[in-house]
Amino acid sequence: MTIPDSVFPSSSLAALEARLAQDLAYLGWPARNWMPARQAAGGETMIDVAIIGGGQAGLAASVALAQLGIRAVIFDRSPAGSEGPWATTARMETLRSPKELTGPALGLPALTFRAWFEAQFGLEAWTALDKIPRLQWMDYLVWYRRVMNVDVRNGMAVTAVQPLPDAAGVRLELRSGDGERSSVLARRLVLATGRDGLGGPAVPAFVNALPRSKWAHSSDEMDYGRLRGLRVGVIGAGSSAMDSAATALEAGAHSVELLIRRPDLPRVNKGKGAGVPGLTQGHYDLPDELKWRIRHYINVLNVPPPHGSTLRVSRHPNAFFNFGCPVLSVEPKGEGMVVSTPRGDFEFDFLIVSTGFKVDWPNRPEFAAIAPHVRTWKDRFTPAPGDEDQELADSPDLGPAFEFKERSPGECPGLARIHCFCYPAALSHGTVSGDIPAISDGAKRLASGIASLFYREDFDQHWAYLQEFAEPELFGDEWTPALPPQERNR
């Protein structure tokens, strides 16, 4: 729940903003622009870096690039204040991460959520806070965007991405909310497109038996008030399944049955156990088999839903946890449906599938020009028998700056100018490109990698500048040349 600013004096937040501005000045942030101006052959100005997505990953990437003197422009299809899932499709009451994590603050204490929160509500309120309310996190990101002066162009959907050969950049075709079309040219492109960054929801085939009005994926934007009085089935038992089930119950659903494939819920979050600085910084350099081992192990054991999210469901007497219930079939019945499982048949009026996301290029027509050419892990790595994992196999094989690689060299010139800074990068780089715990580490790695690539590409210009550089450090009048020793005493 967001506490209104009017309840507390705004002077404390103003003081924090002044402190942050001073810290940025001390650090020289943003840095001096050192990038040579570039124009296309027809005279069109090129953006240094375009970023698709204005959520926390896109913001962190933009600010990290600014620290290195590289200008980025973000394009987001949502209106301002609705970027990312927080105010739209996310349904948890609070974030799942511990409140102490610094998220996208990039090492700036005054840019942390805690500093923002305490400036308005005080230390006592921070101490009493368990986890960060979801909508308050969105409020923080809106503030983050403002105080860091991030250039976000809202209401701009990217309809096509086309890398160009011969260092000519990446062309983005755009459509505004009112249907106006335009295009921009960027030297490099960052995809900060979130959990479903290269695809969309993983939708099980059994929903094909139902009208679209009778089911939803847990990531769909939907008014849960329409579920009042209905018998609701929820497929899955992860975090999003619990959030969807709780939201349906709170909206007045007649009942909610969770159909859970496993015989029990996982109890330990292995991903949390893996989150040490050594892995955050060293995952990319691990041998392939060790990267696969870690990510596959976490996938197989699954991440348990948060304690609070589970209690949010179980406190309702009309919520039912059904274990050992994989869906065998779904058939329409009257205005509802029958879902068959090994434990019997269930009759529902509405079905929510919480079955995660997958890399699904056909679901992202804006990437049609690059999809056939992106090298994935299945193109270059074969896991040990029994360790097969479709999610990992479909993950892109990325370079050190999160850049795509070509499946067949030379088939898609310019593909390496597109950087995958979203969840599917996890197998190559670890979980540094979307989740709160290590988002700053990932943004810094991305920015430093892009800076290196730009310098190498523009080396001749930087070499020429170095040779022409003539700012004097000394003027020749700072000393008097000494006479030879034999002449000093004459």
XYZ file of C-alpha atoms in Angstrom:
490
model
C 0.000 0.000 0.000
C 1.392 3.406 -0.978
C 1.434 6.033 1.758
C 0.398 9.442 0.351
C 3.172 12.022 0.201
C 0.814 14.521 1.820
C 1.011 12.640 5.116
C 4.679 13.563 5.501
C 6.626 16.765 4.834
C 8.155 16.843 1.357
C 11.225 18.717 2.581
C 12.913 15.464 3.642
C 12.548 14.035 0.135
C 13.832 17.310 -1.287
C 16.836 17.011 1.027
C 17.512 13.490 -0.247
C 17.333 14.714 -3.828
C 19.805 17.489 -3.026
C 22.132 14.930 -1.434
C 21.851 12.684 -4.491
C 22.562 15.592 -6.825
C 25.680 16.421 -4.813
C 26.833 12.786 -4.891
C 26.366 12.706 -8.662
C 28.363 15.923 -8.995
C 31.183 14.474 -6.855
C 31.255 11.381 -9.067
C 31.005 13.277 -12.359
C 27.812 11.428 -13.229
C 26.749 11.573 -16.023
C 30.216 11.530 -17.480
C 31.460 13.791 -20.266
C 30.154 12.702 -23.640
C 33.147 11.187 -25.452
C 31.226 9.445 -28.207
C 31.899 10.662 -31.776
C 28.730 11.956 -33.393
C 27.469 9.542 -36.016
C 25.176 10.078 -38.970
C 23.806 7.583 -41.447
C 24.632 7.841 -45.118
C 21.594 10.041 -45.735
C 22.464 12.410 -42.920
C 20.137 10.845 -40.321
C 21.407 11.285 -36.767
C 22.082 8.044 -34.927
C 21.249 7.438 -31.279
C 24.179 5.951 -29.359
C 22.038 3.289 -27.647
C 18.326 2.613 -27.968
C 16.683 0.596 -25.190
C 13.375 -1.221 -25.555
C 11.659 -1.279 -22.164
C 11.443 1.349 -19.431
C 11.121 -0.954 -16.431
C 13.810 -1.360 -13.785
C 16.238 -3.122 -16.164
C 15.922 -0.426 -18.822
C 16.306 2.353 -16.261
C 19.363 0.732 -14.675
C 20.951 0.157 -18.083
C 20.387 3.778 -19.125
C 21.825 5.189 -15.905
C 24.851 2.846 -16.027
C 25.545 3.956 -19.602
C 25.241 7.606 -18.547
C 27.894 7.014 -15.880
C 30.231 6.115 -18.740
C 29.239 9.060 -20.928
C 27.011 7.137 -23.334
C 23.602 8.541 -24.168
C 20.638 6.169 -24.280
C 17.014 6.655 -25.260
C 14.341 4.309 -23.919
C 11.211 3.389 -25.877
C 8.305 1.902 -23.912
C 4.831 1.083 -25.193
C 3.167 1.797 -21.833
C 2.095 5.194 -20.505
C 4.387 6.849 -17.969
C 4.089 5.176 -14.575
C 2.961 1.826 -15.993
C 6.283 0.485 -17.276
C 7.051 -3.085 -16.273
C 4.574 -5.383 -14.494
C 4.215 -3.611 -11.151
C 1.102 -1.520 -11.825
C -0.461 -3.810 -14.439
C -0.019 -7.589 -14.388
C 1.790 -8.180 -11.075
C -0.634 -9.163 -8.304
C 1.563 -9.750 -5.270
C 0.947 -7.527 -2.258
C 4.663 -7.024 -1.698
C 7.893 -7.734 -3.539
C 9.338 -11.187 -3.013
C 12.866 -9.870 -2.439
C 14.182 -8.774 0.970
C 13.712 -5.049 1.503
C 17.445 -4.532 2.119
C 18.471 -5.334 -1.459
C 19.660 -2.211 -3.240
C 18.218 -3.094 -6.651
C 19.006 -0.625 -9.454
C 20.784 1.936 -7.224
C 24.162 1.247 -8.919
C 26.142 1.806 -5.730
C 24.551 5.187 -4.912
C 23.207 5.121 -1.318
C 20.937 8.097 -1.944
C 19.348 6.299 -4.907
C 18.227 3.224 -2.948
C 14.619 2.435 -2.128
C 15.519 2.624 1.555
C 16.792 6.187 1.245
C 13.671 7.176 -0.703
C 11.403 5.481 1.854
C 13.114 6.838 4.972
C 13.209 10.358 3.560
C 9.412 10.323 3.484
C 8.339 8.005 6.269
C 11.288 7.796 8.674
C 13.560 5.143 10.153
C 10.883 3.767 12.454
C 8.604 3.024 9.500
C 11.497 1.359 7.682
C 12.249 -0.843 10.684
C 8.604 -1.873 10.885
C 8.384 -2.650 7.155
C 8.486 -6.358 6.313
C 8.670 -6.314 2.531
C 8.287 -3.527 -0.010
C 4.694 -2.975 -1.203
C 4.441 -3.651 -4.927
C 2.868 -0.339 -5.938
C 5.284 1.554 -3.734
C 8.133 -0.009 -5.724
C 6.524 1.451 -8.832
C 6.384 4.855 -7.116
C 10.099 4.517 -6.365
C 10.928 3.684 -9.986
C 8.977 6.751 -11.153
C 11.075 8.855 -8.756
C 14.268 7.082 -9.910
C 13.501 7.966 -13.515
C 12.916 11.620 -12.616
C 15.951 12.246 -10.401
C 18.300 10.430 -12.790
C 16.868 12.326 -15.765
C 16.328 9.166 -17.825
C 15.120 9.797 -21.379
C 12.018 7.600 -21.771
C 9.689 7.931 -24.749
C 6.371 6.484 -23.577
C 3.547 5.227 -25.755
C 6.016 4.011 -28.376
C 5.678 0.386 -29.449
C 8.551 -1.137 -31.422
C 7.057 -2.919 -34.429
C 10.257 -4.041 -36.174
C 13.968 -4.375 -35.453
C 16.431 -4.601 -38.324
C 20.211 -4.777 -37.818
C 22.104 -3.222 -40.719
C 25.445 -4.365 -42.180
C 28.750 -2.502 -42.220
C 28.409 -0.804 -38.824
C 25.310 1.028 -40.050
C 23.447 0.401 -36.791
C 20.033 -0.998 -35.949
C 16.802 0.353 -37.411
C 13.744 0.509 -35.126
C 10.271 0.934 -36.554
C 7.918 2.556 -34.045
C 4.187 3.121 -33.634
C 2.787 5.670 -31.207
C -0.405 5.245 -29.225
C -2.380 7.177 -31.818
C -1.056 5.009 -34.649
C 1.581 7.382 -35.982
C 4.560 5.532 -37.428
C 8.200 6.581 -37.303
C 11.667 5.080 -37.233
C 14.968 5.725 -35.496
C 18.488 4.521 -36.092
C 20.697 3.476 -33.200
C 24.282 2.308 -33.119
C 23.326 -0.379 -30.608
C 20.080 -1.752 -29.217
C 19.375 -3.143 -25.743
C 16.369 -5.404 -25.175
C 15.251 -4.732 -21.593
C 11.986 -6.508 -22.170
C 11.484 -8.421 -18.945
C 10.529 -11.938 -17.989
C 8.924 -12.685 -21.369
C 11.568 -10.737 -23.216
C 11.962 -13.025 -26.243
C 8.551 -14.638 -26.311
C 5.526 -14.761 -24.099
C 3.488 -16.930 -21.767
C 3.978 -20.682 -21.892
C 0.372 -21.684 -22.587
C -0.522 -25.392 -22.283
C -2.291 -26.975 -25.235
C -5.300 -28.079 -23.192
C -6.697 -24.519 -23.096
C -7.303 -24.789 -26.852
C -10.497 -26.631 -25.993
C -11.899 -23.504 -24.320
C -13.178 -20.171 -25.590
C -10.616 -17.425 -24.905
C -13.151 -15.744 -22.602
C -12.998 -18.717 -20.244
C -9.313 -18.714 -19.401
C -6.386 -16.374 -18.747
C -2.679 -16.648 -18.206
C -1.523 -15.272 -14.873
C 0.440 -12.588 -16.755
C -2.637 -11.268 -18.601
C -4.026 -7.863 -17.773
C -7.482 -8.650 -16.410
C -10.128 -7.265 -14.098
C -10.370 -9.968 -11.432
C -13.678 -8.477 -10.350
C -15.258 -10.481 -13.169
C -14.512 -13.645 -11.162
C -16.919 -12.734 -8.344
C -19.152 -15.712 -7.595
C -17.333 -18.025 -10.034
C -15.668 -21.391 -9.486
C -12.050 -20.724 -10.444
C -9.299 -23.217 -11.211
C -5.634 -22.203 -11.008
C -3.048 -24.384 -12.715
C 0.311 -24.224 -10.923
C 1.676 -23.411 -7.506
C 4.440 -20.883 -8.091
C 4.488 -17.285 -6.960
C 2.238 -16.026 -9.750
C -0.244 -18.853 -9.183
C -0.542 -17.893 -5.522
C -0.913 -14.210 -6.374
C -3.607 -14.963 -8.947
C -5.464 -17.306 -6.617
C -5.391 -14.762 -3.793
C -6.550 -11.950 -6.065
C -9.475 -14.080 -7.283
C -10.468 -14.942 -3.712
C -10.249 -11.325 -2.621
C -12.398 -10.353 -5.605
C -15.165 -12.646 -4.311
C -14.675 -15.879 -6.245
C -17.019 -18.632 -5.072
C -14.037 -20.992 -4.747
C -10.484 -21.413 -5.977
C -8.971 -24.838 -6.588
C -5.207 -24.948 -7.133
C -4.278 -27.922 -9.309
C -0.684 -28.736 -8.453
C 1.273 -31.286 -10.466
C 3.804 -31.979 -7.706
C 3.036 -34.103 -4.617
C 4.129 -31.193 -2.398
C 5.297 -27.587 -2.594
C 9.053 -26.982 -2.712
C 10.264 -25.596 0.593
C 13.679 -24.071 -0.226
C 14.520 -21.308 -2.690
C 17.723 -22.678 -4.217
C 18.104 -19.533 -6.325
C 18.491 -17.541 -3.125
C 21.192 -19.953 -1.977
C 23.076 -19.440 -5.233
C 23.076 -15.657 -4.982
C 26.611 -14.984 -3.785
C 28.933 -12.340 -5.290
C 31.259 -15.011 -6.645
C 28.527 -16.470 -8.819
C 27.105 -13.066 -9.745
C 30.481 -11.941 -11.051
C 31.761 -15.312 -12.227
C 28.826 -17.104 -13.846
C 29.687 -15.934 -17.354
C 33.211 -17.373 -17.083
C 32.102 -20.814 -15.860
C 32.441 -23.789 -18.216
C 29.260 -24.550 -20.113
C 28.502 -27.714 -18.188
C 28.628 -25.868 -14.849
C 26.364 -23.061 -16.066
C 23.862 -25.677 -17.222
C 24.188 -27.663 -13.991
C 23.298 -24.688 -11.793
C 20.396 -23.354 -13.871
C 18.943 -26.834 -14.507
C 19.184 -27.756 -10.811
C 17.222 -24.641 -9.838
C 14.654 -25.267 -12.580
C 14.088 -28.878 -11.545
C 13.646 -28.126 -7.858
C 11.501 -25.069 -8.584
C 11.307 -21.893 -6.539
C 8.692 -22.079 -3.778
C 6.027 -19.399 -3.576
C 6.725 -16.841 -0.837
C 5.506 -17.593 2.692
C 3.253 -14.538 2.754
C 1.768 -15.209 -0.681
C 0.861 -18.762 0.313
C -0.785 -17.610 3.553
C -2.685 -14.996 1.560
C -4.410 -17.911 -0.218
C -4.724 -20.447 2.585
C -6.466 -18.034 4.970
C -9.565 -18.309 2.767
C -11.792 -21.281 3.649
C -12.867 -21.578 -0.006
C -9.283 -22.135 -1.231
C -8.225 -25.724 -1.909
C -4.692 -27.076 -2.513
C -4.864 -30.204 -4.684
C -1.517 -32.019 -4.986
C -0.660 -34.704 -7.511
C -3.128 -33.150 -9.963
C -1.587 -32.724 -13.409
C -4.217 -31.830 -15.983
C -5.152 -34.772 -18.197
C -7.822 -33.040 -20.267
C -10.131 -30.044 -20.384
C -13.607 -30.174 -21.907
C -16.246 -27.430 -22.150
C -19.445 -28.121 -20.218
C -22.302 -25.684 -20.509
C -21.046 -22.247 -19.496
C -18.048 -23.805 -17.769
C -15.652 -26.714 -18.135
C -14.543 -30.031 -16.722
C -10.855 -30.481 -15.905
C -9.806 -34.108 -15.512
C -6.888 -35.090 -13.252
C -5.639 -38.351 -11.703
C -7.480 -37.334 -8.517
C -10.803 -36.784 -10.199
C -12.722 -34.251 -12.239
C -13.153 -30.582 -11.337
C -15.864 -28.286 -12.661
C -14.898 -24.631 -13.139
C -16.388 -21.487 -14.563
C -12.978 -19.939 -15.289
C -9.420 -21.213 -15.546
C -6.161 -19.380 -14.782
C -2.968 -20.998 -16.071
C 0.183 -19.966 -14.239
C 2.647 -21.866 -16.359
C 5.477 -19.397 -16.751
C 7.089 -18.009 -19.884
C 9.129 -19.308 -22.776
C 11.304 -18.110 -25.619
C 8.788 -17.925 -28.438
C 10.035 -15.888 -31.378
C 6.827 -16.190 -33.467
C 5.014 -14.473 -30.588
C 7.253 -11.431 -31.086
C 6.797 -10.323 -34.718
C 8.963 -7.260 -34.114
C 11.950 -9.628 -33.975
C 11.131 -11.506 -37.190
C 14.243 -10.206 -38.971
C 16.619 -11.622 -36.336
C 14.806 -14.674 -34.943
C 16.075 -17.243 -37.493
C 19.674 -16.130 -36.984
C 20.092 -16.003 -33.181
C 22.346 -18.760 -31.890
C 20.854 -20.621 -28.946
C 22.348 -23.014 -26.460
C 20.885 -26.023 -28.247
C 22.970 -25.008 -31.264
C 26.204 -25.436 -29.361
C 25.733 -27.521 -26.216
C 24.395 -31.005 -25.507
C 23.592 -31.711 -21.854
C 24.190 -35.043 -20.189
C 21.376 -37.594 -20.605
C 18.633 -36.821 -18.113
C 19.564 -33.143 -17.851
C 17.581 -31.973 -20.866
C 15.812 -28.659 -20.261
C 13.776 -26.925 -22.979
C 13.934 -23.510 -21.345
C 17.715 -23.636 -21.227
C 18.033 -25.145 -24.703
C 16.053 -22.244 -26.168
C 18.089 -19.604 -24.316
C 20.240 -17.349 -26.505
C 23.993 -17.914 -26.446
C 25.285 -14.444 -25.573
C 28.621 -12.698 -25.693
C 30.284 -10.869 -22.766
C 28.237 -7.694 -23.326
C 24.959 -9.648 -23.601
C 25.198 -9.414 -27.406
C 23.491 -11.950 -29.658
C 25.616 -14.263 -31.791
C 24.803 -15.510 -35.267
C 23.785 -19.137 -35.725
C 25.637 -19.107 -39.037
C 28.365 -16.448 -39.279
C 27.681 -13.839 -41.920
C 23.967 -14.563 -42.334
C 22.763 -11.609 -40.264
C 25.357 -8.820 -40.286
C 24.888 -6.429 -37.402
C 23.130 -8.942 -35.128
C 25.841 -8.507 -32.466
C 24.729 -4.874 -32.102
C 21.636 -6.129 -30.262
C 22.077 -6.869 -26.554
C 19.731 -9.193 -24.662
C 19.376 -7.609 -21.211
C 16.298 -9.565 -20.134
C 15.488 -12.842 -18.397
C 16.529 -15.255 -21.219
C 20.119 -14.081 -20.631
C 20.199 -16.047 -17.347
C 21.939 -19.157 -18.676
C 24.757 -17.165 -20.278
C 25.189 -14.486 -17.613
C 23.324 -15.578 -14.488
C 20.333 -13.727 -13.038
C 21.700 -10.209 -13.473
C 19.370 -8.870 -16.155
C 15.953 -8.548 -14.582
C 15.627 -9.608 -10.977
C 16.189 -7.066 -8.215
C 19.143 -8.675 -6.353
C 21.863 -8.229 -9.013
C 20.334 -5.821 -11.524
C 23.007 -3.185 -10.815
C 25.798 -5.704 -11.428
C 24.243 -6.638 -14.742
C 23.695 -3.034 -15.806
C 27.314 -2.156 -15.057
C 28.540 -5.208 -17.002
C 26.336 -4.276 -19.948
C 27.469 -0.628 -19.921
C 31.157 -1.407 -19.621
C 30.906 -3.978 -22.413
C 29.145 -1.540 -24.728
C 31.691 1.191 -23.919
C 34.515 -1.190 -24.850
C 32.827 -2.150 -28.112
C 32.247 1.496 -29.033
C 35.874 2.410 -28.338
C 37.201 -0.453 -30.429
C 34.841 0.423 -33.266
C 35.772 4.118 -33.181
C 39.467 3.554 -32.503
C 40.680 5.485 -35.568
C 38.731 8.561 -34.486
C 39.965 8.313 -30.920
C 43.531 7.840 -32.200
C 43.198 10.924 -34.378
C 41.806 12.890 -31.451
C 44.704 11.762 -29.279
C 47.212 12.905 -31.863
C 45.473 16.266 -32.285
C 44.985 16.843 -28.577
C 46.922 20.009 -27.745
C 45.668 21.273 -24.397
C 48.845 22.465 -22.677
C 49.653 21.287 -19.195
C 52.745 23.489 -19.005
C 53.326 26.872 -20.670
C 57.123 27.107 -20.477
C 57.211 29.929 -17.920
C 56.964 27.688 -14.870
C 60.791 27.455 -14.465
C 64.065 29.185 -15.297
C 66.611 27.054 -17.126
C 69.728 26.596 -15.022
C 73.148 27.799 -16.196
C 75.890 25.211 -16.545
C 77.682 24.685 -13.212
C 80.908 26.323 -14.383
C 79.043 29.524 -15.285
C 76.972 29.930 -12.106
C 79.570 31.663 -9.962
C 81.024 34.052 -12.516
